[in-house]
PDB file of C-alpha atoms in Angstrom:
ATOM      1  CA  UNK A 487      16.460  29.568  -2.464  1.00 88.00           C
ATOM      2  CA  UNK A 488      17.958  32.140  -4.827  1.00 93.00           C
ATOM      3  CA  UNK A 489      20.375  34.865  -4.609  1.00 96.00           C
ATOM      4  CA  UNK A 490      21.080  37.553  -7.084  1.00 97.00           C
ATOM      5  CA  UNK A 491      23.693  39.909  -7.874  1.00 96.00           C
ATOM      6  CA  UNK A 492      24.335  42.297 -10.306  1.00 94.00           C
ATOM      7  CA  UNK A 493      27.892  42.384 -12.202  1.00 93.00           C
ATOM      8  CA  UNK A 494      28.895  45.571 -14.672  1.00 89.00           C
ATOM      9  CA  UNK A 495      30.294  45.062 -17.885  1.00 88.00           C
ATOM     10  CA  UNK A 496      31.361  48.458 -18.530  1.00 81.00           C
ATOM     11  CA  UNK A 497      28.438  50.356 -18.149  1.00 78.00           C
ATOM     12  CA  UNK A 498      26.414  47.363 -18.673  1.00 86.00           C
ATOM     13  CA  UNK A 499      24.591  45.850 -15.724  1.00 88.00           C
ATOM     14  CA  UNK A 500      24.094  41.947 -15.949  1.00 95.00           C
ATOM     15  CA  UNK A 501      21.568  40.139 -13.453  1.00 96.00           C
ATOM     16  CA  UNK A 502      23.025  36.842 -12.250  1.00 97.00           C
ATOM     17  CA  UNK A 503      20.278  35.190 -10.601  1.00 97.00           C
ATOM     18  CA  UNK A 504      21.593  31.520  -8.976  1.00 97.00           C
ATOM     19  CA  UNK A 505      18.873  28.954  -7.929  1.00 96.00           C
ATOM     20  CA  UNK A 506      15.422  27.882  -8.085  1.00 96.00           C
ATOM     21  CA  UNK A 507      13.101  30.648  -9.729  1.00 95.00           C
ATOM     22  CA  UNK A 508       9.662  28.827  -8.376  1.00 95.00           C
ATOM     23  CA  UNK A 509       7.124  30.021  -6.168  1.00 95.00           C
ATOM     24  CA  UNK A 510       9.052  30.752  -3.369  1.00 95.00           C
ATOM     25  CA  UNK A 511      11.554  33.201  -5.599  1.00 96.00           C
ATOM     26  CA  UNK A 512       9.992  34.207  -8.655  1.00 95.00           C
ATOM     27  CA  UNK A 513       8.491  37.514  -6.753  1.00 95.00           C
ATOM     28  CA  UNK A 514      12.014  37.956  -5.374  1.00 95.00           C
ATOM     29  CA  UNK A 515      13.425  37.849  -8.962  1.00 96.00           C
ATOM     30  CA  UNK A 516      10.587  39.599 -10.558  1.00 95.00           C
ATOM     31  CA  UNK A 517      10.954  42.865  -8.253  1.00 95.00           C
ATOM     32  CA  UNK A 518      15.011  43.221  -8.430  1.00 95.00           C
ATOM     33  CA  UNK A 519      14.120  42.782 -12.290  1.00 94.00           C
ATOM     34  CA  UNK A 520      11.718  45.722 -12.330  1.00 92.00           C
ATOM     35  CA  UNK A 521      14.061  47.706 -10.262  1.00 93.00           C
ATOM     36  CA  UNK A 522      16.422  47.277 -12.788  1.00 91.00           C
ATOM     37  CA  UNK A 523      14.281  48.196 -15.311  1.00 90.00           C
ATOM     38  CA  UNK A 524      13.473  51.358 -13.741  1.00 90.00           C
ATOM     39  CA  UNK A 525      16.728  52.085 -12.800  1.00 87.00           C
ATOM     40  CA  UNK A 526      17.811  52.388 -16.728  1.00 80.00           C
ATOM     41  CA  UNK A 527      17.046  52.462 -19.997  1.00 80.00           C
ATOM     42  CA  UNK A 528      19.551  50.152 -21.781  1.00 85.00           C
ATOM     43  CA  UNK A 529      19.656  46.500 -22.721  1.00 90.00           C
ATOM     44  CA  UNK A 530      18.421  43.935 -19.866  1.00 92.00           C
ATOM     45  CA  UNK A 531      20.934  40.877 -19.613  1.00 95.00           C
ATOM     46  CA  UNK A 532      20.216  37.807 -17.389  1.00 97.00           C
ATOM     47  CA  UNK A 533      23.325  35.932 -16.971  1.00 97.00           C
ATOM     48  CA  UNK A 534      21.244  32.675 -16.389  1.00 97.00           C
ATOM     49  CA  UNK A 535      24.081  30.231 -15.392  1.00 97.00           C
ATOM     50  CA  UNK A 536      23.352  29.726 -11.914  1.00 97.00           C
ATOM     51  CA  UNK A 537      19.883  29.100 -12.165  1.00 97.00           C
ATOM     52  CA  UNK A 538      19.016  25.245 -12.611  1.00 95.00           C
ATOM     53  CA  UNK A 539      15.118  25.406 -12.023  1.00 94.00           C
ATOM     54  CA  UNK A 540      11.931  27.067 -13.249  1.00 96.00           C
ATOM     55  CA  UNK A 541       8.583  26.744 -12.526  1.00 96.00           C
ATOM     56  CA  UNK A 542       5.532  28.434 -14.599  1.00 95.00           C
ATOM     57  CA  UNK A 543       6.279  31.026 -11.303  1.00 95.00           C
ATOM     58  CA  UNK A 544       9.454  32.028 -12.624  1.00 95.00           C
ATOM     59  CA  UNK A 545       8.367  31.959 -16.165  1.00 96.00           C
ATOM     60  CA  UNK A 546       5.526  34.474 -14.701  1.00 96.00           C
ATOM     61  CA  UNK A 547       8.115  36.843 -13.670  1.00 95.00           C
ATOM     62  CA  UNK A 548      10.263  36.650 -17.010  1.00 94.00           C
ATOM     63  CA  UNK A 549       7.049  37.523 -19.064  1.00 95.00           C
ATOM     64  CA  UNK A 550       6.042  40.230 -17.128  1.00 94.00           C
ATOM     65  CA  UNK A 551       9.653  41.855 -17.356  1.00 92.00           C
ATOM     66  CA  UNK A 552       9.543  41.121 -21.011  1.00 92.00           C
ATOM     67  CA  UNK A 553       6.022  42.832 -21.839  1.00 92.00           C
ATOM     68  CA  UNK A 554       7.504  45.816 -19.948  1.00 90.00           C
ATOM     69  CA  UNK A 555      10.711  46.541 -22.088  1.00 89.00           C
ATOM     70  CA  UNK A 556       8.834  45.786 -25.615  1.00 87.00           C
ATOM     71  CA  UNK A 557       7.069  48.938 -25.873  1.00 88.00           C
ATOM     72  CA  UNK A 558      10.048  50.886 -25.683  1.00 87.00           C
ATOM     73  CA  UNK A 559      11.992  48.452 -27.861  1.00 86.00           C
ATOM     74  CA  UNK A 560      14.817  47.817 -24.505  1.00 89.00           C
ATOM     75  CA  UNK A 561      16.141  44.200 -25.115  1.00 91.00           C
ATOM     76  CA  UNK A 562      16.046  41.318 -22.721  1.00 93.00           C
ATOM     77  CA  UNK A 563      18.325  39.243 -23.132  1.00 96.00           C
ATOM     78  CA  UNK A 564      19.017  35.690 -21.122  1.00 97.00           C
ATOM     79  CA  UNK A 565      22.026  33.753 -22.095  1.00 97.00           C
ATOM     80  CA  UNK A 566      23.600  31.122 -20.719  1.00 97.00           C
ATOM     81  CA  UNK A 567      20.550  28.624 -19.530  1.00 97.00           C
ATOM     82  CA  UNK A 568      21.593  25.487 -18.595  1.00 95.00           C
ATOM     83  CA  UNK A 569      19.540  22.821 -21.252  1.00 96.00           C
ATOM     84  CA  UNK A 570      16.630  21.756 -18.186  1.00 95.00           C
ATOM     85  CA  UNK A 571      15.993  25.541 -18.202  1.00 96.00           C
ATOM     86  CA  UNK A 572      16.513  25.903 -21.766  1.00 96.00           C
ATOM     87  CA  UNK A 573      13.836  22.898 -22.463  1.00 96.00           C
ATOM     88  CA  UNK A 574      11.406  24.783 -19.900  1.00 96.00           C
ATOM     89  CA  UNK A 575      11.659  28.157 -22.079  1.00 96.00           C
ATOM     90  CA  UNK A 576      11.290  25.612 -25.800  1.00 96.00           C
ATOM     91  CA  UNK A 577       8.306  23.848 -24.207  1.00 96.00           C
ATOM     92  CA  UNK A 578       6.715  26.589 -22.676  1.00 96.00           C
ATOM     93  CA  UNK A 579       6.852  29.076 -26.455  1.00 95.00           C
ATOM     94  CA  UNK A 580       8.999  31.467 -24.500  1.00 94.00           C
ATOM     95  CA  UNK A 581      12.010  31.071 -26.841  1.00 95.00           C
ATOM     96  CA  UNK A 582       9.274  33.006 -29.040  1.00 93.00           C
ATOM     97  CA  UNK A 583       8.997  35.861 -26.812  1.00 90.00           C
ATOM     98  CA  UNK A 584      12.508  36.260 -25.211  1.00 93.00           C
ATOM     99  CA  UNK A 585      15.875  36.185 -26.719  1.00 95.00           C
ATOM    100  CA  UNK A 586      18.202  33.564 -25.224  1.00 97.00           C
ATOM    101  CA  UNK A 587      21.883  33.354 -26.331  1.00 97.00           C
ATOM    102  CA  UNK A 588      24.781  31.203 -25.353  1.00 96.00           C
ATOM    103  CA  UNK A 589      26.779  33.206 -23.790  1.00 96.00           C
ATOM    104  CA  UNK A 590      27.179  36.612 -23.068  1.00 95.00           C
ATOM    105  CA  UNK A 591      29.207  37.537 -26.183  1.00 94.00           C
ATOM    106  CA  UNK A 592      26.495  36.528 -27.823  1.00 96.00           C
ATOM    107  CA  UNK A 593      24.138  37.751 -25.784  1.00 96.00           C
ATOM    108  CA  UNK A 594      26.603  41.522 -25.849  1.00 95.00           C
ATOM    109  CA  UNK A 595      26.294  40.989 -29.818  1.00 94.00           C
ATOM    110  CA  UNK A 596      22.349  40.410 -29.897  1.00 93.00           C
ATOM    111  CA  UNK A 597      22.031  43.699 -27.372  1.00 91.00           C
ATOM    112  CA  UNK A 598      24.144  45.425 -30.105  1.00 89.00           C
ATOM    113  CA  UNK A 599      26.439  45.977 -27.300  1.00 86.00           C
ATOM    114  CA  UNK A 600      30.578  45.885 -27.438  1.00 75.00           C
ATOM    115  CA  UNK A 601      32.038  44.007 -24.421  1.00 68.00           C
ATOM    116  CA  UNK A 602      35.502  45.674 -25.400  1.00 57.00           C
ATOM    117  CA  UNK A 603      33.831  49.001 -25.916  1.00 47.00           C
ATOM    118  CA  UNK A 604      31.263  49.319 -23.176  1.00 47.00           C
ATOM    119  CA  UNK A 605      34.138  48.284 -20.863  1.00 47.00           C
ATOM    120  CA  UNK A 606      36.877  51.438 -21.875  1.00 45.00           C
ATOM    121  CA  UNK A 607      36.731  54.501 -19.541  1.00 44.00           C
TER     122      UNK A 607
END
């Protein structure tokens, strides 16, 4: 099972998927993440804390997101895998094709994004 809501930031939309991404989700996931992507053109952040498993399904839907932003240079961003998820994205090469930071100040600071900033009026 997964859930996934979306949290602002300021004007900053973070993704906070919680669960398995496998082949029962990863369409799920992939399809609010394309929604999101056509819903703006800013920095994607995936606020990856809540999700503790993923298959070559989820990685799937991760890829596909991340071949979609690259030609208009939009960042994607996932920060705060747990290390099982984090060993998934090193073993699979996708630490070579998507950004992951630690948290999400770093993951604000890699987006070129001000938490303090993108959260005044």
């Amino acid at each position: 099972m997964l859930t996934i809501e979306d949290t602002l930031e300021g004007d900053v939309k973070i993704i906070c998927p919680a669960g398995k991404l496998d082949t029962l989700t990863a369409k799920t996931f992939e399809a609010h993440l394309q929604s999101c992507v056509e819903d703006g053109n800013g920095p994607l952040l995936v606020d990856m804390s809540g999700v503790d498993y993923v298959t070559s399904f989820g990685l799937r839907s991760i890829l596909i997101v991340a071949k979609k932003l690259a030609p208009f240079g939009r960042k994607f961003i996932l920060f705060a895998t747990n290390p099982s998820v984090m060993d998934v994205l090193r073993v699979s090469g996708f630490l070579k094709i998507v950004t992951v930071a630690e948290n999400q100040d770093a993951a604000f600071d890699m987006a070129g994004l001000s938490q303090t900033a993108s959260s005044d009026p």
